[in-house]
GROMACS .gro file of C-alpha atoms in nm:
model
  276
    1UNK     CA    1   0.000   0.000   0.000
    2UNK     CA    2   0.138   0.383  -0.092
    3UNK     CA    3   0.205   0.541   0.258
    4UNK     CA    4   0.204   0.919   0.345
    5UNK     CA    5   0.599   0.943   0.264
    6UNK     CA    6   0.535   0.722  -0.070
    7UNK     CA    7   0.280   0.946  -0.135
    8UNK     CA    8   0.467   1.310  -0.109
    9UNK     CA    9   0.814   1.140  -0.335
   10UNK     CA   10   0.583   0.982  -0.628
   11UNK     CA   11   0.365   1.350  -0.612
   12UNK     CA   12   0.665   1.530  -0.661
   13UNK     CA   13   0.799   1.263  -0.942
   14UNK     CA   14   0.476   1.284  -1.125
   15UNK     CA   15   0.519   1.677  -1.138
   16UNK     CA   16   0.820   1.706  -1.233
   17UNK     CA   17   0.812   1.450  -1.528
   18UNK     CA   18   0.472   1.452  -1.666
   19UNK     CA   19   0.547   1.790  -1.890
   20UNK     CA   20   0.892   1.714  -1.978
   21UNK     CA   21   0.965   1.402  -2.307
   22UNK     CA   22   1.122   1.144  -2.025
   23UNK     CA   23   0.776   0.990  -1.931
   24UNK     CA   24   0.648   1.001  -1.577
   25UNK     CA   25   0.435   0.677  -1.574
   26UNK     CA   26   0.784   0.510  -1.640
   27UNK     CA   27   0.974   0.740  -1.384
   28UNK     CA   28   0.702   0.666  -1.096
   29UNK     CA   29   0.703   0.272  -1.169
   30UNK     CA   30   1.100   0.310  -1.165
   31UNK     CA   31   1.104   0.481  -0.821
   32UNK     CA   32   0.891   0.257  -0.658
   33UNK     CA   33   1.120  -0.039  -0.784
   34UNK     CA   34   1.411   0.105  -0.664
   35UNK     CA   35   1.259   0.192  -0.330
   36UNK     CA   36   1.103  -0.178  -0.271
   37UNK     CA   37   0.796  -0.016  -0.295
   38UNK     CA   38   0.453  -0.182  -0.450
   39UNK     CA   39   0.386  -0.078  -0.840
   40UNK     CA   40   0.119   0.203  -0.736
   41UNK     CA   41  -0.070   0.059  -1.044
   42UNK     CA   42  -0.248   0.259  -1.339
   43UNK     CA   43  -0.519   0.398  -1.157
   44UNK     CA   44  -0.251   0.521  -0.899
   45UNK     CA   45  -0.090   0.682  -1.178
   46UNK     CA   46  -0.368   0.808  -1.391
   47UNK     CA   47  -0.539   1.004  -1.069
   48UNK     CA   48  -0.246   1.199  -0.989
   49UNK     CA   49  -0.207   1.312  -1.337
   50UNK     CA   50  -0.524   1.528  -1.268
   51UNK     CA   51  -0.324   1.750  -1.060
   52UNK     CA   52  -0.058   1.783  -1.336
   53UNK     CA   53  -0.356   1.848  -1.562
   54UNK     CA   54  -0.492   2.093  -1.342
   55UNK     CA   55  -0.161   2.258  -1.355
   56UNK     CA   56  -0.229   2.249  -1.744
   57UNK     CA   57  -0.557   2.411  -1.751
   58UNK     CA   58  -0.458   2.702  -1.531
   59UNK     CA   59  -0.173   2.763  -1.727
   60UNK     CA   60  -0.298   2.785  -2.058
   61UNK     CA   61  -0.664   2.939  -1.917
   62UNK     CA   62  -0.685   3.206  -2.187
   63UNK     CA   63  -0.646   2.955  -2.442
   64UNK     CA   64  -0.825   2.679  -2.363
   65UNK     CA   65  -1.143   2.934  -2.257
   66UNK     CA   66  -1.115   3.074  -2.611
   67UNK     CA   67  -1.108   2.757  -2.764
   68UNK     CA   68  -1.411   2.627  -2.594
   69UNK     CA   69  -1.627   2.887  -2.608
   70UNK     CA   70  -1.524   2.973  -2.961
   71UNK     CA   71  -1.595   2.583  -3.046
   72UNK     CA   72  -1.918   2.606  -2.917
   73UNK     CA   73  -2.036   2.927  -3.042
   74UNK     CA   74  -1.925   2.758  -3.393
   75UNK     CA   75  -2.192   2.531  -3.351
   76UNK     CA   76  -2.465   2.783  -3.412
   77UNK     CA   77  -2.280   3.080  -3.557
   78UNK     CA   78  -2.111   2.963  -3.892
   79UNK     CA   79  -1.885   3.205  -3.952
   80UNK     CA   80  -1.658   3.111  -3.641
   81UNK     CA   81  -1.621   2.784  -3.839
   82UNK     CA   82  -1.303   2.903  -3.985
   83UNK     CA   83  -1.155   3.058  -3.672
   84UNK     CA   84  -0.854   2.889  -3.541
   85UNK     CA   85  -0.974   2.834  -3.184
   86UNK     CA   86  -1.297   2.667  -3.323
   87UNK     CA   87  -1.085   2.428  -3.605
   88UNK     CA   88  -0.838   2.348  -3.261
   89UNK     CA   89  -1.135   2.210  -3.077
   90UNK     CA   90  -1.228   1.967  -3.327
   91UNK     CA   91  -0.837   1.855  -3.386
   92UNK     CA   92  -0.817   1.846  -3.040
   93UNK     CA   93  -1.108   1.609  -3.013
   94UNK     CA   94  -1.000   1.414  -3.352
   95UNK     CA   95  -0.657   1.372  -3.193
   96UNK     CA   96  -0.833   1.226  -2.847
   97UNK     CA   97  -0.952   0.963  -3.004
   98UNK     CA   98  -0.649   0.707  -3.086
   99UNK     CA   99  -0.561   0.727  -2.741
  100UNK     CA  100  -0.960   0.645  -2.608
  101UNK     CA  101  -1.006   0.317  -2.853
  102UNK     CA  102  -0.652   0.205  -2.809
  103UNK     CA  103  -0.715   0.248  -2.387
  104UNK     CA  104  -0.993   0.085  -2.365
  105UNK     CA  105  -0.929  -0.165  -2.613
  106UNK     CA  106  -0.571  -0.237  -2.423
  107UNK     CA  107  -0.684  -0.186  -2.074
  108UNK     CA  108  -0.509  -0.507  -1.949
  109UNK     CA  109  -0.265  -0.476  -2.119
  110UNK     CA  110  -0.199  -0.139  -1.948
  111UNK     CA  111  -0.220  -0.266  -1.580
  112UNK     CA  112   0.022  -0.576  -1.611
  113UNK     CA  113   0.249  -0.656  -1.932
  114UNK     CA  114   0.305  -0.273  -1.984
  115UNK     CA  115   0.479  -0.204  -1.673
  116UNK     CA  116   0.722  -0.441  -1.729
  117UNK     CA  117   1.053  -0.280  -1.652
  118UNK     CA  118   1.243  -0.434  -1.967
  119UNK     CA  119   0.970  -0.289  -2.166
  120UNK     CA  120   0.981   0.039  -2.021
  121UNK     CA  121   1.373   0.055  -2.036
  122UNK     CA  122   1.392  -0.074  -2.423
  123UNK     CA  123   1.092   0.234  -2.485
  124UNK     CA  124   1.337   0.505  -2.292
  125UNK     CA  125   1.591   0.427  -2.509
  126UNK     CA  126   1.428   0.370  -2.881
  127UNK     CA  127   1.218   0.685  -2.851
  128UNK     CA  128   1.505   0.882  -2.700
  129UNK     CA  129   1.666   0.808  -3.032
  130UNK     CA  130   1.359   0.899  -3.250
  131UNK     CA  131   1.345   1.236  -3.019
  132UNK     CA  132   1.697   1.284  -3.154
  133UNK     CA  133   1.637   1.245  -3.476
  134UNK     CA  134   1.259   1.442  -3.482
  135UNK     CA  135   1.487   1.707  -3.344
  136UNK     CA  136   1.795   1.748  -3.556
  137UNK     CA  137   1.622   1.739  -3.865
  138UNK     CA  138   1.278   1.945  -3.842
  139UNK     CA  139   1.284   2.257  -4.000
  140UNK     CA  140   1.106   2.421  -3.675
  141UNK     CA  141   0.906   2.642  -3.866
  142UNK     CA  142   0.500   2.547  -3.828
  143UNK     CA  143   0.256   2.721  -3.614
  144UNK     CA  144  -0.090   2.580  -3.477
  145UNK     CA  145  -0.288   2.864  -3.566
  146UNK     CA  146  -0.179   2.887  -3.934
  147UNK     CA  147  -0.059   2.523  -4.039
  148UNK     CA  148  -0.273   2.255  -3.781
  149UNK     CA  149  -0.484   2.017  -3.973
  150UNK     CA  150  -0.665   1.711  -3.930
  151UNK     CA  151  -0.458   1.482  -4.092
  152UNK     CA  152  -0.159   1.681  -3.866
  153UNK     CA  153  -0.404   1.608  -3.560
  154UNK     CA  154  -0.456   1.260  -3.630
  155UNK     CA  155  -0.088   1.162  -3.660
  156UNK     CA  156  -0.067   1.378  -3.297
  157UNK     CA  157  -0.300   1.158  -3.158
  158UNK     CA  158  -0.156   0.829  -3.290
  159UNK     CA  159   0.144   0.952  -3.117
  160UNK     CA  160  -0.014   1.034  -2.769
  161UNK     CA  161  -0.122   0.701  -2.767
  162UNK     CA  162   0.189   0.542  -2.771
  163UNK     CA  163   0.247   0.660  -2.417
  164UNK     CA  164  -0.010   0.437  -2.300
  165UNK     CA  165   0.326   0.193  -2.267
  166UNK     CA  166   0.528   0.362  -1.979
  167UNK     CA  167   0.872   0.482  -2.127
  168UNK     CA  168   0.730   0.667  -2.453
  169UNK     CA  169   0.608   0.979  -2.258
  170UNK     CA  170   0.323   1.171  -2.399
  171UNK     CA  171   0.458   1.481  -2.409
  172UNK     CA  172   0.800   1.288  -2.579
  173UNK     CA  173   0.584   1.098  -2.829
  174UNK     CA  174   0.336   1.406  -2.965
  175UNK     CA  175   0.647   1.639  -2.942
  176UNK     CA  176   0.832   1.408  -3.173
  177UNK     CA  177   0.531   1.430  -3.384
  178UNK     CA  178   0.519   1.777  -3.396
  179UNK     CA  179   0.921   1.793  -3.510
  180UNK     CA  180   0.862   1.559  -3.768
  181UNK     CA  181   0.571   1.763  -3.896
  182UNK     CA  182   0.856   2.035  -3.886
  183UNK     CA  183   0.659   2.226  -3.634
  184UNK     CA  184   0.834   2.473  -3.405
  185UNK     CA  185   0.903   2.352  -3.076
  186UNK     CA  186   0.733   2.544  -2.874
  187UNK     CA  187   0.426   2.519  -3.031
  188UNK     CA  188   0.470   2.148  -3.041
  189UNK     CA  189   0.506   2.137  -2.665
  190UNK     CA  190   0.165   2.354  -2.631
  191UNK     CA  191  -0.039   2.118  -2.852
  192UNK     CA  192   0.077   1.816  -2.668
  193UNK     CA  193  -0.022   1.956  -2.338
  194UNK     CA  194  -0.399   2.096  -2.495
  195UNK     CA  195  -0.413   1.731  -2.706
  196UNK     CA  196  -0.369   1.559  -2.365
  197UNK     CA  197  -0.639   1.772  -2.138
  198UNK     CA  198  -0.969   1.530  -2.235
  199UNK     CA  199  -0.725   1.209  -2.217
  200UNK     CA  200  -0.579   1.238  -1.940
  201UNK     CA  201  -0.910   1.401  -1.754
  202UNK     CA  202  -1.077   1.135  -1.842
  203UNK     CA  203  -0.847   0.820  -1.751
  204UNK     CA  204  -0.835   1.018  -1.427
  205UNK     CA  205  -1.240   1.018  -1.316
  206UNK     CA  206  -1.247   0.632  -1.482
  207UNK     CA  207  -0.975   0.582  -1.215
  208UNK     CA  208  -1.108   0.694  -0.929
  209UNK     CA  209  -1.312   0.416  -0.870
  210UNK     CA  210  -1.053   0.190  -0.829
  211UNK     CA  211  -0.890   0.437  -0.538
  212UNK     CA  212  -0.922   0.254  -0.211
  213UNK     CA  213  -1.049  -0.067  -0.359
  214UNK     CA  214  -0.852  -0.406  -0.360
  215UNK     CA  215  -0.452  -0.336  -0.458
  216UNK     CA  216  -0.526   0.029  -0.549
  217UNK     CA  217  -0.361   0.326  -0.258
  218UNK     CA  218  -0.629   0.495  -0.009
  219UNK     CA  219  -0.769   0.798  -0.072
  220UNK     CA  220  -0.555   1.028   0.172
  221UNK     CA  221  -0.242   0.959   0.005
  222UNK     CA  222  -0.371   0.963  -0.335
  223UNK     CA  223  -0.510   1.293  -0.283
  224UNK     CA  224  -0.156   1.432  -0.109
  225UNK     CA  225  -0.004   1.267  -0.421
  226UNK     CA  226  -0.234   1.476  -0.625
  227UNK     CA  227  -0.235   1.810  -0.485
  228UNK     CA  228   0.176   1.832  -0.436
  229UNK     CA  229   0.179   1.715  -0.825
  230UNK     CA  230  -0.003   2.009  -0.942
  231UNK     CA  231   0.219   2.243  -0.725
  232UNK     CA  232   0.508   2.102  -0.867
  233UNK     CA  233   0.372   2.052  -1.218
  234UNK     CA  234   0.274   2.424  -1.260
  235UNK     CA  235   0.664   2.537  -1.227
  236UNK     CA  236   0.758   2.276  -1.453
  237UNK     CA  237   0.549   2.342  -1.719
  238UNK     CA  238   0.624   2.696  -1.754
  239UNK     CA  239   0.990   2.598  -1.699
  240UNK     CA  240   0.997   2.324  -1.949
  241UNK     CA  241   0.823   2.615  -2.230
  242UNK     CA  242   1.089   2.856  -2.166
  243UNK     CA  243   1.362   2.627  -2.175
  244UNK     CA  244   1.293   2.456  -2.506
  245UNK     CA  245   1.215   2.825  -2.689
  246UNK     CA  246   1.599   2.829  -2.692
  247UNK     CA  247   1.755   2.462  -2.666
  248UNK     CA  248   1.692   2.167  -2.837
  249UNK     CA  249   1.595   1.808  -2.666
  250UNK     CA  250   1.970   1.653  -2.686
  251UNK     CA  251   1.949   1.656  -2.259
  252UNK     CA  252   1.644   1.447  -2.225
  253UNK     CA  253   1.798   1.252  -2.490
  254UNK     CA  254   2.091   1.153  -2.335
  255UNK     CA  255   1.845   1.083  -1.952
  256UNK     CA  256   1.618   0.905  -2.115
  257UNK     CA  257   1.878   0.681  -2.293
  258UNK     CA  258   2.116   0.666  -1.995
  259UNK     CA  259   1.816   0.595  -1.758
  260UNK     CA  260   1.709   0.335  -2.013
  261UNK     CA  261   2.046   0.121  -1.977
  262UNK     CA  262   2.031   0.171  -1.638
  263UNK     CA  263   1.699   0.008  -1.609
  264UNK     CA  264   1.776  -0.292  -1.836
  265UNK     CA  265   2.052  -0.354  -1.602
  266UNK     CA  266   1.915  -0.328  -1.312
  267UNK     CA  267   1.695  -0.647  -1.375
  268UNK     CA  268   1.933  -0.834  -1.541
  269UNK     CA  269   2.096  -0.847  -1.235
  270UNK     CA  270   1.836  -0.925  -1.050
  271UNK     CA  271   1.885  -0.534  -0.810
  272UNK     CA  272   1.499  -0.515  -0.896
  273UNK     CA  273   1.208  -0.697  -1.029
  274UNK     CA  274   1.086  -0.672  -1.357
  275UNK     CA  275   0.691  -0.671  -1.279
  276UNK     CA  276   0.628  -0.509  -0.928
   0.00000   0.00000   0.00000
C-alpha cells in the first residue's frame, strides 16, 4: 500500500516529469522499484495526473477558454467555423480519439504486461533516439494557428497514444510528432499539453473508482499525491516552455537513454524486479 511518505516522493515525481519528453508513468514505476515499494498501479498513476492536468488548464486558461467557447459558439454561428480556436477544438477532439479506442481496447494490457521494466527501459531508449532524430532534422518552422490540420491532428494523436506503454512519454511521443511535422518547438510542446487535457481528464475520473479498492492506494495519500503534483507541475510546465524556446531536446535525450540502460541492467541483475 502507498504510505504518506510514498505518497509526497511519487507527487513530486509525477510533477516534475509529466510535462517534460522522459515519461512520468515510467519514472514513478522506476522509483517505486528502486525503493522496494509496491507498483502504485495505473489507476494510482492516472489520478495523480489530474493534478498535473490541473496545472495544465490554469496555465494555458486564456487559451483553452477561447477555444471552448469559440468551439461552441461555432456550432450555431457559422462564420466562427473558420476561426482557429474553433478548427483546434475539433483537432483536439480528432486527436483524443487514438488514445480512447486504443485504452480501452488495451486496458489489461496497461495494468500488467506494460509495466514491465524491460519494456519500459527498451521504450526510454528507442524513442530517445527517435526524439533525436525528430529534433535534428525538423525545419522548426510550423505554427498551430496557421498550419494545424486534421490529418496533422490525427498523426498527434496516434502519437499520444503510444504513451499508453510507460517509457514513450506523452509529451516525448506528440512532441516528436510535432518535429517531424517540422513544427516549431514550442508550439509542439503547447499542442501536446492541450491534445492531452480530455485524455488524461478522463483516464483520471475512470480511475477513481478503483482508489481505495482491492490493490489500489487509499484515498488520503492519493489525494496528497495529487495536490503536491499540481504544485510542482505548474513550475515545470512553464519551466519546461521557456527552456525549449531556446535549446533543443539533446538533454532528455541523453536521460532518457542513460536511464534506459540503467533500467535494463538493473533487472538483469536481479537489483529489482521486472513486474512489481
Amino acid at each position: 500500500m502507498i504510505g504518506w511518505l510514498e505518497a509526497v516522493i511519487l507527487g513530486l515525481v509525477q510533477g516534475l516529469t509529466e510535462f517534460l519528453p522522459i515519461s512520468s508513468s515510467a519514472h514513478i514505476r522506476v522509483v517505486s522499484a528502486f525503493a522496494g515499494w509496491p507498483d502504485p498501479g495505473a489507476a494510482f498513476t492516472a489520478v495523480i495526473q489530474l493534478g498535473t492536468e490541473t496545472a495544465v488548464l490554469i496555465y494555458f486558461r486564456q487559451e483553452i477558454w477561447e477555444i471552448v467557447s469559440t468551439w461552441t459558439r461555432s456550432l450555431f454561428n457559422r462564420e466562427l467555423r473558420g476561426h482557429w480556436a474553433a478548427r483546434m477544438g475539433w483537432y483536439i477532439i480528432l486527436g483524443t480519439l487514438p488514445i480512447v479506442v486504443l485504452g480501452l481496447v488495451l486496458k489489461e494490457q496497461i495494468e500488467t504486461p506494460f509495466r514491465d521494466l524491460r519494456l519500459v527501459g527498451t521504450t526510454l531508449i528507442v524513442f530517445a533516439i527517435i526524439l533525436w532524430f525528430a529534433d535534428r532534422t525538423a525545419r522548426n518552422k510550423l505554427t498551430l494557428e496557421k498550419h494545424l490540420s486534421a490529418p496533422h491532428a490525427v498523426v498527434y494523436g496516434f502519437a499520444q497514444a503510444l504513451a499508453l506503454v510507460p517509457g514513450v512519454s506523452r509529451s516525448g511521443g506528440t512532441v516528436t510528432a510535432g518535429l517531424l511535422l517540422d513544427y516549431r518547438r514550442e508550439d509542439a510542446a503547447k499542442y501536446s499539453f492541450l491534445l492531452a487535457i480530455p485524455a488524461v481528464l478522463g483516464a483520471g475520473v475512470l480511475e477513481l473508482s478503483e482508489i481505495g479498492n482491492g490493490p489500489s492506494p487509499e484515498w488520503g495519500p492519493t489525494i496528497l499525491a495529487t495536490v503536491i503534483s499540481f504544485v510542482v507541475g505548474y513550475a515545470a510546465v512553464a519551466w519546461f516552455l521557456r527552456y525549449i524556446s531556446t535549446h533543443r531536446f539533446t538533454v532528455f535525450v541523453i536521460y532518457r537513454i542513460i536511464l534506459g540502460f540503467f533500467i535494463i541492467l538493473a533487472v538483469t541483475a536481479g537489483w529489482i524486479p521486472a513486474i512489481g
